[in-house]
CSV table of C-alpha atoms in Angstrom, one decimal:
chain,number,residue,atom,x,y,z
A,1,UNK,CA,-86.8,8.5,-95.9
A,2,UNK,CA,-86.4,11.7,-93.9
A,3,UNK,CA,-88.1,9.9,-91.0
A,4,UNK,CA,-85.6,7.1,-91.1
A,5,UNK,CA,-82.7,9.6,-91.2
A,6,UNK,CA,-84.1,11.5,-88.3
A,7,UNK,CA,-84.3,8.3,-86.3
A,8,UNK,CA,-80.7,7.4,-87.3
A,9,UNK,CA,-79.5,10.8,-86.1
A,10,UNK,CA,-81.4,10.5,-82.9
A,11,UNK,CA,-79.9,7.1,-82.3
A,12,UNK,CA,-76.4,8.3,-83.1
A,13,UNK,CA,-76.8,11.3,-80.7
A,14,UNK,CA,-78.0,8.9,-78.0
A,15,UNK,CA,-74.9,6.7,-78.5
A,16,UNK,CA,-72.6,9.8,-78.5
A,17,UNK,CA,-74.3,11.1,-75.4
A,18,UNK,CA,-73.9,7.7,-73.7
A,19,UNK,CA,-70.2,7.5,-74.6
A,20,UNK,CA,-69.7,11.1,-73.3
A,21,UNK,CA,-71.5,10.3,-70.1
A,22,UNK,CA,-69.3,7.2,-69.5
A,23,UNK,CA,-66.2,9.1,-70.2
A,24,UNK,CA,-67.3,11.7,-67.7
A,25,UNK,CA,-68.0,9.1,-65.1
A,26,UNK,CA,-64.5,7.4,-65.7
A,27,UNK,CA,-62.6,10.7,-65.5
A,28,UNK,CA,-64.6,11.7,-62.3
A,29,UNK,CA,-63.5,8.4,-60.7
A,30,UNK,CA,-59.9,9.1,-61.7
A,31,UNK,CA,-60.0,12.6,-60.1
A,32,UNK,CA,-61.7,11.2,-57.0
A,33,UNK,CA,-59.0,8.4,-56.7
A,34,UNK,CA,-56.3,11.0,-57.2
A,35,UNK,CA,-57.8,13.2,-54.5
A,36,UNK,CA,-58.0,10.2,-52.2
A,37,UNK,CA,-54.4,9.5,-52.8
A,38,UNK,CA,-53.3,13.1,-52.2
A,39,UNK,CA,-55.4,13.1,-49.0
A,40,UNK,CA,-53.6,9.9,-47.9
A,41,UNK,CA,-50.2,11.5,-48.6
A,42,UNK,CA,-51.3,14.6,-46.8
A,43,UNK,CA,-52.3,12.5,-43.7
A,44,UNK,CA,-48.9,10.7,-43.8
A,45,UNK,CA,-46.5,13.3,-44.9
A,46,UNK,CA,-48.4,16.5,-44.5
A,47,UNK,CA,-48.1,17.2,-48.2
A,48,UNK,CA,-50.7,17.5,-50.9
A,49,UNK,CA,-48.4,17.3,-53.8
A,50,UNK,CA,-44.7,17.0,-54.7
A,51,UNK,CA,-43.2,19.7,-56.8
A,52,UNK,CA,-39.7,19.5,-58.4
A,53,UNK,CA,-38.5,21.9,-55.7
A,54,UNK,CA,-40.1,19.9,-53.0
A,55,UNK,CA,-38.6,16.7,-54.5
A,56,UNK,CA,-35.1,18.3,-54.5
A,57,UNK,CA,-35.6,19.4,-50.9
A,58,UNK,CA,-36.7,15.9,-49.9
A,59,UNK,CA,-33.8,14.4,-51.7
A,60,UNK,CA,-31.5,16.8,-49.9
A,61,UNK,CA,-33.0,15.9,-46.5
A,62,UNK,CA,-32.7,12.2,-47.4
A,63,UNK,CA,-29.0,12.7,-48.2
A,64,UNK,CA,-28.6,14.6,-44.9
A,65,UNK,CA,-30.4,11.8,-43.0
A,66,UNK,CA,-28.2,9.2,-44.6
A,67,UNK,CA,-25.1,11.2,-43.8
A,68,UNK,CA,-26.2,11.6,-40.2
A,69,UNK,CA,-26.9,7.9,-39.9
A,70,UNK,CA,-23.5,7.1,-41.4
A,71,UNK,CA,-21.9,9.6,-39.0
A,72,UNK,CA,-23.8,8.1,-36.0
A,73,UNK,CA,-22.7,4.6,-37.2
A,74,UNK,CA,-19.1,5.7,-37.4
A,75,UNK,CA,-19.3,7.3,-33.9
A,76,UNK,CA,-20.9,4.1,-32.6
A,77,UNK,CA,-18.2,2.0,-34.2
A,78,UNK,CA,-15.6,4.3,-32.7
A,79,UNK,CA,-17.2,4.1,-29.3
A,80,UNK,CA,-17.3,0.3,-29.5
A,81,UNK,CA,-13.7,0.2,-30.7
A,82,UNK,CA,-12.7,2.4,-27.8
A,83,UNK,CA,-14.6,0.3,-25.3
A,84,UNK,CA,-13.0,-2.9,-26.7
A,85,UNK,CA,-9.6,-1.2,-26.5
A,86,UNK,CA,-10.1,-0.2,-22.9
A,87,UNK,CA,-11.5,-3.6,-22.0
A,88,UNK,CA,-8.4,-5.2,-23.7
A,89,UNK,CA,-6.1,-2.8,-21.8
A,90,UNK,CA,-7.9,-3.5,-18.5
A,91,UNK,CA,-7.6,-7.3,-19.1
A,92,UNK,CA,-3.9,-7.0,-20.0
A,93,UNK,CA,-3.4,-4.9,-16.8
A,94,UNK,CA,-5.3,-7.6,-14.8
A,95,UNK,CA,-3.3,-10.4,-16.3
A,96,UNK,CA,-0.1,-8.4,-15.6
A,97,UNK,CA,-1.1,-7.8,-12.0
A,98,UNK,CA,-1.9,-11.5,-11.6
A,99,UNK,CA,1.4,-12.5,-13.0
A,100,UNK,CA,3.2,-9.9,-10.8
A,101,UNK,CA,1.3,-11.2,-7.7
A,102,UNK,CA,2.1,-14.8,-8.7
A,103,UNK,CA,5.8,-13.9,-8.9
A,104,UNK,CA,5.5,-12.0,-5.6
A,105,UNK,CA,3.9,-15.0,-3.9
A,106,UNK,CA,6.5,-17.4,-5.4
A,107,UNK,CA,9.3,-15.1,-4.1
A,108,UNK,CA,7.7,-14.9,-0.7
A,109,UNK,CA,7.3,-18.6,-0.6
A,110,UNK,CA,10.9,-19.1,-1.6
A,111,UNK,CA,12.0,-16.6,1.1
A,112,UNK,CA,9.9,-18.4,3.6
A,113,UNK,CA,11.3,-21.7,2.5
A,114,UNK,CA,14.8,-20.3,2.9
A,115,UNK,CA,13.9,-19.4,6.4
A,116,UNK,CA,12.8,-23.0,7.2
A,117,UNK,CA,15.6,-24.2,9.5
A,118,UNK,CA,15.6,-27.6,11.2
A,119,UNK,CA,18.9,-28.4,13.0
A,120,UNK,CA,19.3,-32.1,13.9
A,121,UNK,CA,20.3,-31.6,17.6
A,122,UNK,CA,20.3,-34.7,19.8
A,123,UNK,CA,18.0,-34.4,22.7
A,124,UNK,CA,19.3,-34.7,26.3
A,125,UNK,CA,17.0,-34.9,29.3
A,126,UNK,CA,17.9,-33.0,32.5
A,127,UNK,CA,16.0,-35.5,34.6
A,128,UNK,CA,16.3,-37.4,36.9
A,129,UNK,CA,19.6,-36.0,38.1
A,130,UNK,CA,19.2,-32.3,37.7
A,131,UNK,CA,15.7,-30.9,38.5
A,132,UNK,CA,17.0,-27.4,38.1
A,133,UNK,CA,19.5,-28.1,35.3
A,134,UNK,CA,17.6,-26.9,32.2
A,135,UNK,CA,20.2,-24.2,31.4
A,136,UNK,CA,23.2,-26.4,31.7
A,137,UNK,CA,21.5,-29.3,29.9
A,138,UNK,CA,20.4,-27.1,27.0
A,139,UNK,CA,24.0,-25.8,26.8
A,140,UNK,CA,25.3,-29.4,26.7
A,141,UNK,CA,23.1,-30.1,23.7
A,142,UNK,CA,24.4,-27.0,22.0
A,143,UNK,CA,28.0,-27.9,22.6
A,144,UNK,CA,27.5,-31.4,21.3
A,145,UNK,CA,26.0,-30.0,18.1
A,146,UNK,CA,29.1,-27.7,17.8
A,147,UNK,CA,31.2,-30.8,17.8
A,148,UNK,CA,32.2,-30.9,21.5
A,149,UNK,CA,31.9,-34.4,23.0
A,150,UNK,CA,30.8,-33.6,26.5
A,151,UNK,CA,28.2,-34.8,29.0
A,152,UNK,CA,25.8,-32.7,31.0
A,153,UNK,CA,27.6,-33.9,34.2
A,154,UNK,CA,30.9,-32.4,32.9
A,155,UNK,CA,29.2,-29.2,31.8
A,156,UNK,CA,27.4,-28.8,35.2
A,157,UNK,CA,30.7,-29.4,36.9
A,158,UNK,CA,32.0,-26.2,35.3
A,159,UNK,CA,28.9,-24.1,36.0
A,160,UNK,CA,29.7,-21.2,38.4
A,161,UNK,CA,27.6,-21.1,41.6
A,162,UNK,CA,26.4,-18.3,43.8
A,163,UNK,CA,26.5,-20.0,47.2
A,164,UNK,CA,24.7,-17.2,49.1
A,165,UNK,CA,22.5,-19.1,51.5
A,166,UNK,CA,18.7,-18.7,51.3
A,167,UNK,CA,17.0,-16.7,54.0
A,168,UNK,CA,13.3,-16.4,54.8
A,169,UNK,CA,11.2,-14.0,56.8
A,170,UNK,CA,8.7,-15.0,59.4
A,171,UNK,CA,6.0,-15.6,56.8
A,172,UNK,CA,8.2,-17.9,54.8
A,173,UNK,CA,9.0,-15.5,52.0
A,174,UNK,CA,12.5,-15.4,50.5
A,175,UNK,CA,14.2,-12.2,51.6
A,176,UNK,CA,17.8,-13.0,50.7
A,177,UNK,CA,19.5,-15.3,48.2
A,178,UNK,CA,21.9,-15.5,45.3
A,179,UNK,CA,22.2,-13.5,42.1
A,180,UNK,CA,21.7,-15.5,38.8
A,181,UNK,CA,24.1,-13.0,37.1
A,182,UNK,CA,26.9,-14.2,39.4
A,183,UNK,CA,26.3,-17.9,39.1
A,184,UNK,CA,23.7,-20.7,39.6
A,185,UNK,CA,21.5,-19.8,42.6
A,186,UNK,CA,20.8,-22.7,45.0
A,187,UNK,CA,20.9,-26.4,44.3
A,188,UNK,CA,20.9,-27.5,40.6
A,189,UNK,CA,19.9,-31.1,41.6
A,190,UNK,CA,16.7,-29.9,43.3
A,191,UNK,CA,17.3,-31.8,46.5
A,192,UNK,CA,17.3,-28.4,48.2
A,193,UNK,CA,15.9,-25.1,46.9
A,194,UNK,CA,17.4,-24.0,43.6
A,195,UNK,CA,16.6,-21.3,41.0
A,196,UNK,CA,18.6,-20.4,37.9
A,197,UNK,CA,21.6,-18.9,36.2
A,198,UNK,CA,21.7,-16.1,33.6
A,199,UNK,CA,23.6,-16.1,30.3
A,200,UNK,CA,26.3,-13.8,31.5
A,201,UNK,CA,27.3,-16.3,34.2
A,202,UNK,CA,26.9,-19.3,32.0
A,203,UNK,CA,28.8,-18.0,28.9
A,204,UNK,CA,32.3,-18.8,30.4
A,205,UNK,CA,31.4,-22.5,30.3
A,206,UNK,CA,31.2,-22.2,26.4
A,207,UNK,CA,34.7,-20.6,26.4
A,208,UNK,CA,36.0,-23.6,28.4
A,209,UNK,CA,35.1,-25.9,25.4
A,210,UNK,CA,35.1,-23.3,22.5
A,211,UNK,CA,37.7,-20.7,23.5
A,212,UNK,CA,36.6,-17.2,23.0
A,213,UNK,CA,33.5,-18.4,21.1
A,214,UNK,CA,30.8,-17.6,23.7
A,215,UNK,CA,28.1,-15.3,22.1
A,216,UNK,CA,25.8,-13.7,24.7
A,217,UNK,CA,22.7,-12.5,22.7
A,218,UNK,CA,20.9,-11.1,25.7
A,219,UNK,CA,18.9,-7.9,24.8
A,220,UNK,CA,19.2,-8.4,21.0
A,221,UNK,CA,16.2,-8.1,18.6
A,222,UNK,CA,14.4,-11.2,17.7
A,223,UNK,CA,15.7,-11.0,14.2
A,224,UNK,CA,19.2,-11.6,15.4
A,225,UNK,CA,18.1,-15.0,16.8
A,226,UNK,CA,16.9,-15.9,13.3
A,227,UNK,CA,20.2,-14.8,11.8
A,228,UNK,CA,22.2,-17.0,14.2
A,229,UNK,CA,19.8,-19.9,13.7
A,230,UNK,CA,19.9,-19.4,9.9
A,231,UNK,CA,23.7,-19.7,10.1
A,232,UNK,CA,23.3,-23.2,11.5
A,233,UNK,CA,23.8,-22.5,15.2
A,234,UNK,CA,21.3,-23.5,17.9
A,235,UNK,CA,20.5,-21.0,20.7
A,236,UNK,CA,19.8,-21.5,24.4
A,237,UNK,CA,16.9,-19.2,25.3
A,238,UNK,CA,15.2,-18.4,28.6
A,239,UNK,CA,11.4,-18.6,28.5
A,240,UNK,CA,8.7,-20.1,30.8
A,241,UNK,CA,8.1,-23.8,31.0
A,242,UNK,CA,4.5,-23.5,29.6
A,243,UNK,CA,5.0,-20.4,27.5
A,244,UNK,CA,2.5,-18.5,29.6
A,245,UNK,CA,3.1,-14.9,30.5
A,246,UNK,CA,5.7,-14.7,33.3
A,247,UNK,CA,4.7,-13.5,36.7
A,248,UNK,CA,7.1,-12.6,39.5
A,249,UNK,CA,7.2,-15.4,42.1
A,250,UNK,CA,9.5,-14.0,44.7
A,251,UNK,CA,11.6,-10.9,45.3
A,252,UNK,CA,14.7,-10.9,47.4
A,253,UNK,CA,18.0,-9.0,47.7
A,254,UNK,CA,21.5,-10.2,47.0
A,255,UNK,CA,24.3,-8.0,48.3
A,256,UNK,CA,21.9,-5.0,47.9
A,257,UNK,CA,20.7,-6.0,44.4
A,258,UNK,CA,16.9,-6.6,44.1
A,259,UNK,CA,16.2,-9.9,42.4
A,260,UNK,CA,12.8,-10.5,40.8
A,261,UNK,CA,12.4,-14.2,40.3
A,262,UNK,CA,10.2,-16.3,38.1
A,263,UNK,CA,9.8,-19.9,39.3
A,264,UNK,CA,8.2,-20.8,36.0
A,265,UNK,CA,11.4,-19.8,34.2
A,266,UNK,CA,12.8,-22.4,31.9
A,267,UNK,CA,15.6,-22.7,29.4
A,268,UNK,CA,15.4,-24.6,26.1
A,269,UNK,CA,17.5,-25.0,23.0
A,270,UNK,CA,16.1,-23.5,19.8
A,271,UNK,CA,16.7,-25.9,16.9
A,272,UNK,CA,14.5,-24.6,14.0
A,273,UNK,CA,12.0,-22.2,12.7
A,274,UNK,CA,9.6,-21.7,9.8
A,275,UNK,CA,7.2,-18.9,8.8
A,276,UNK,CA,4.9,-19.3,11.8
A,277,UNK,CA,6.7,-21.5,14.4
A,278,UNK,CA,9.8,-22.0,16.5
A,279,UNK,CA,11.2,-25.5,17.2
A,280,UNK,CA,13.1,-26.4,20.3
A,281,UNK,CA,14.6,-29.2,22.3
A,282,UNK,CA,13.1,-29.3,25.7
A,283,UNK,CA,15.5,-30.9,28.4
A,284,UNK,CA,12.6,-31.1,30.9
A,285,UNK,CA,10.2,-33.1,28.8
A,286,UNK,CA,12.8,-34.8,26.6
A,287,UNK,CA,10.9,-33.8,23.5
A,288,UNK,CA,13.0,-33.1,20.4
A,289,UNK,CA,11.9,-30.3,18.0
A,290,UNK,CA,8.9,-29.3,20.1
A,291,UNK,CA,6.8,-26.6,18.3
A,292,UNK,CA,5.6,-23.2,19.6
A,293,UNK,CA,3.8,-20.3,17.8
A,294,UNK,CA,6.4,-17.7,16.8
A,295,UNK,CA,4.5,-14.8,18.1
A,296,UNK,CA,3.9,-16.5,21.5
A,297,UNK,CA,7.6,-17.3,21.7
A,298,UNK,CA,8.6,-13.7,20.9
A,299,UNK,CA,6.2,-12.3,23.5
A,300,UNK,CA,7.3,-14.6,26.4
A,301,UNK,CA,11.0,-14.4,25.5
A,302,UNK,CA,10.9,-10.6,25.4
A,303,UNK,CA,9.1,-10.4,28.8
A,304,UNK,CA,11.7,-12.8,30.3
A,305,UNK,CA,14.4,-10.3,29.4
A,306,UNK,CA,15.5,-11.4,25.9
A,307,UNK,CA,18.0,-13.8,27.4
A,308,UNK,CA,19.9,-15.9,24.8
A,309,UNK,CA,23.2,-17.7,24.5
A,310,UNK,CA,25.0,-19.2,21.5
A,311,UNK,CA,28.5,-19.3,20.0
A,312,UNK,CA,30.6,-17.7,17.3
A,313,UNK,CA,31.5,-19.8,14.3
């Protein structure tokens, strides 16, 4: 009986020992797992454990981080809003400038359109009767437009002449002749040498048909020509027949006055204009409303002495 009891106690002790050993192994594994977890935390967050103080600090830092992120988000939103406002303002400015430019262009177009003048003046050809009759024929066209029913023959009949005979030197150069400021120099028909007449000597013919209406524009600024034309009055102007730069052809004296002549000189009647061009009736070619670049016209007209003749309304 004692032997059996001893065996029972021994078996019970073995069982207890086995249970204790298993418990030890289990707890050891838990400690090892905890150590591994703490090591992992240490490698990631450089902490080995989290105390209540540490937890409070981390919570405080998290709140600060969130607050900074919210602040950064607000600043970013503010920046974007500012950029959008500036972009909107710039776009509004651009649209306003475009609208302003559009109105400016429309106004300029309207002004240019208002400067588009085209007077319907009947063309008269100086040929074949009057090879040198461009001034008188242009004047006839102008008088007809002003309501005077007159022919070029009648007008030419009233043109004053400077009958000073032409004289040459031994080389055939003209040394003495008439003065175009006094009257038409030479033969207006061209059967014998003839030259020209200036506005001051031609103006009295206008007064013959339109009493006290002659308007000598010689020496005026180009703008005055536009003003007269805009008022509906054509203008006789002295230029060159091809609108090339004038060159002195001959120089002679007339009663002591030196005369520089341009044998390419020509007179036409300005009938219209637009932004870039001048339109004219050419008595030599018989072309109505011929066109010439405005700058070219101004240059040649200026170099020819700014000679022009029209009439008062």
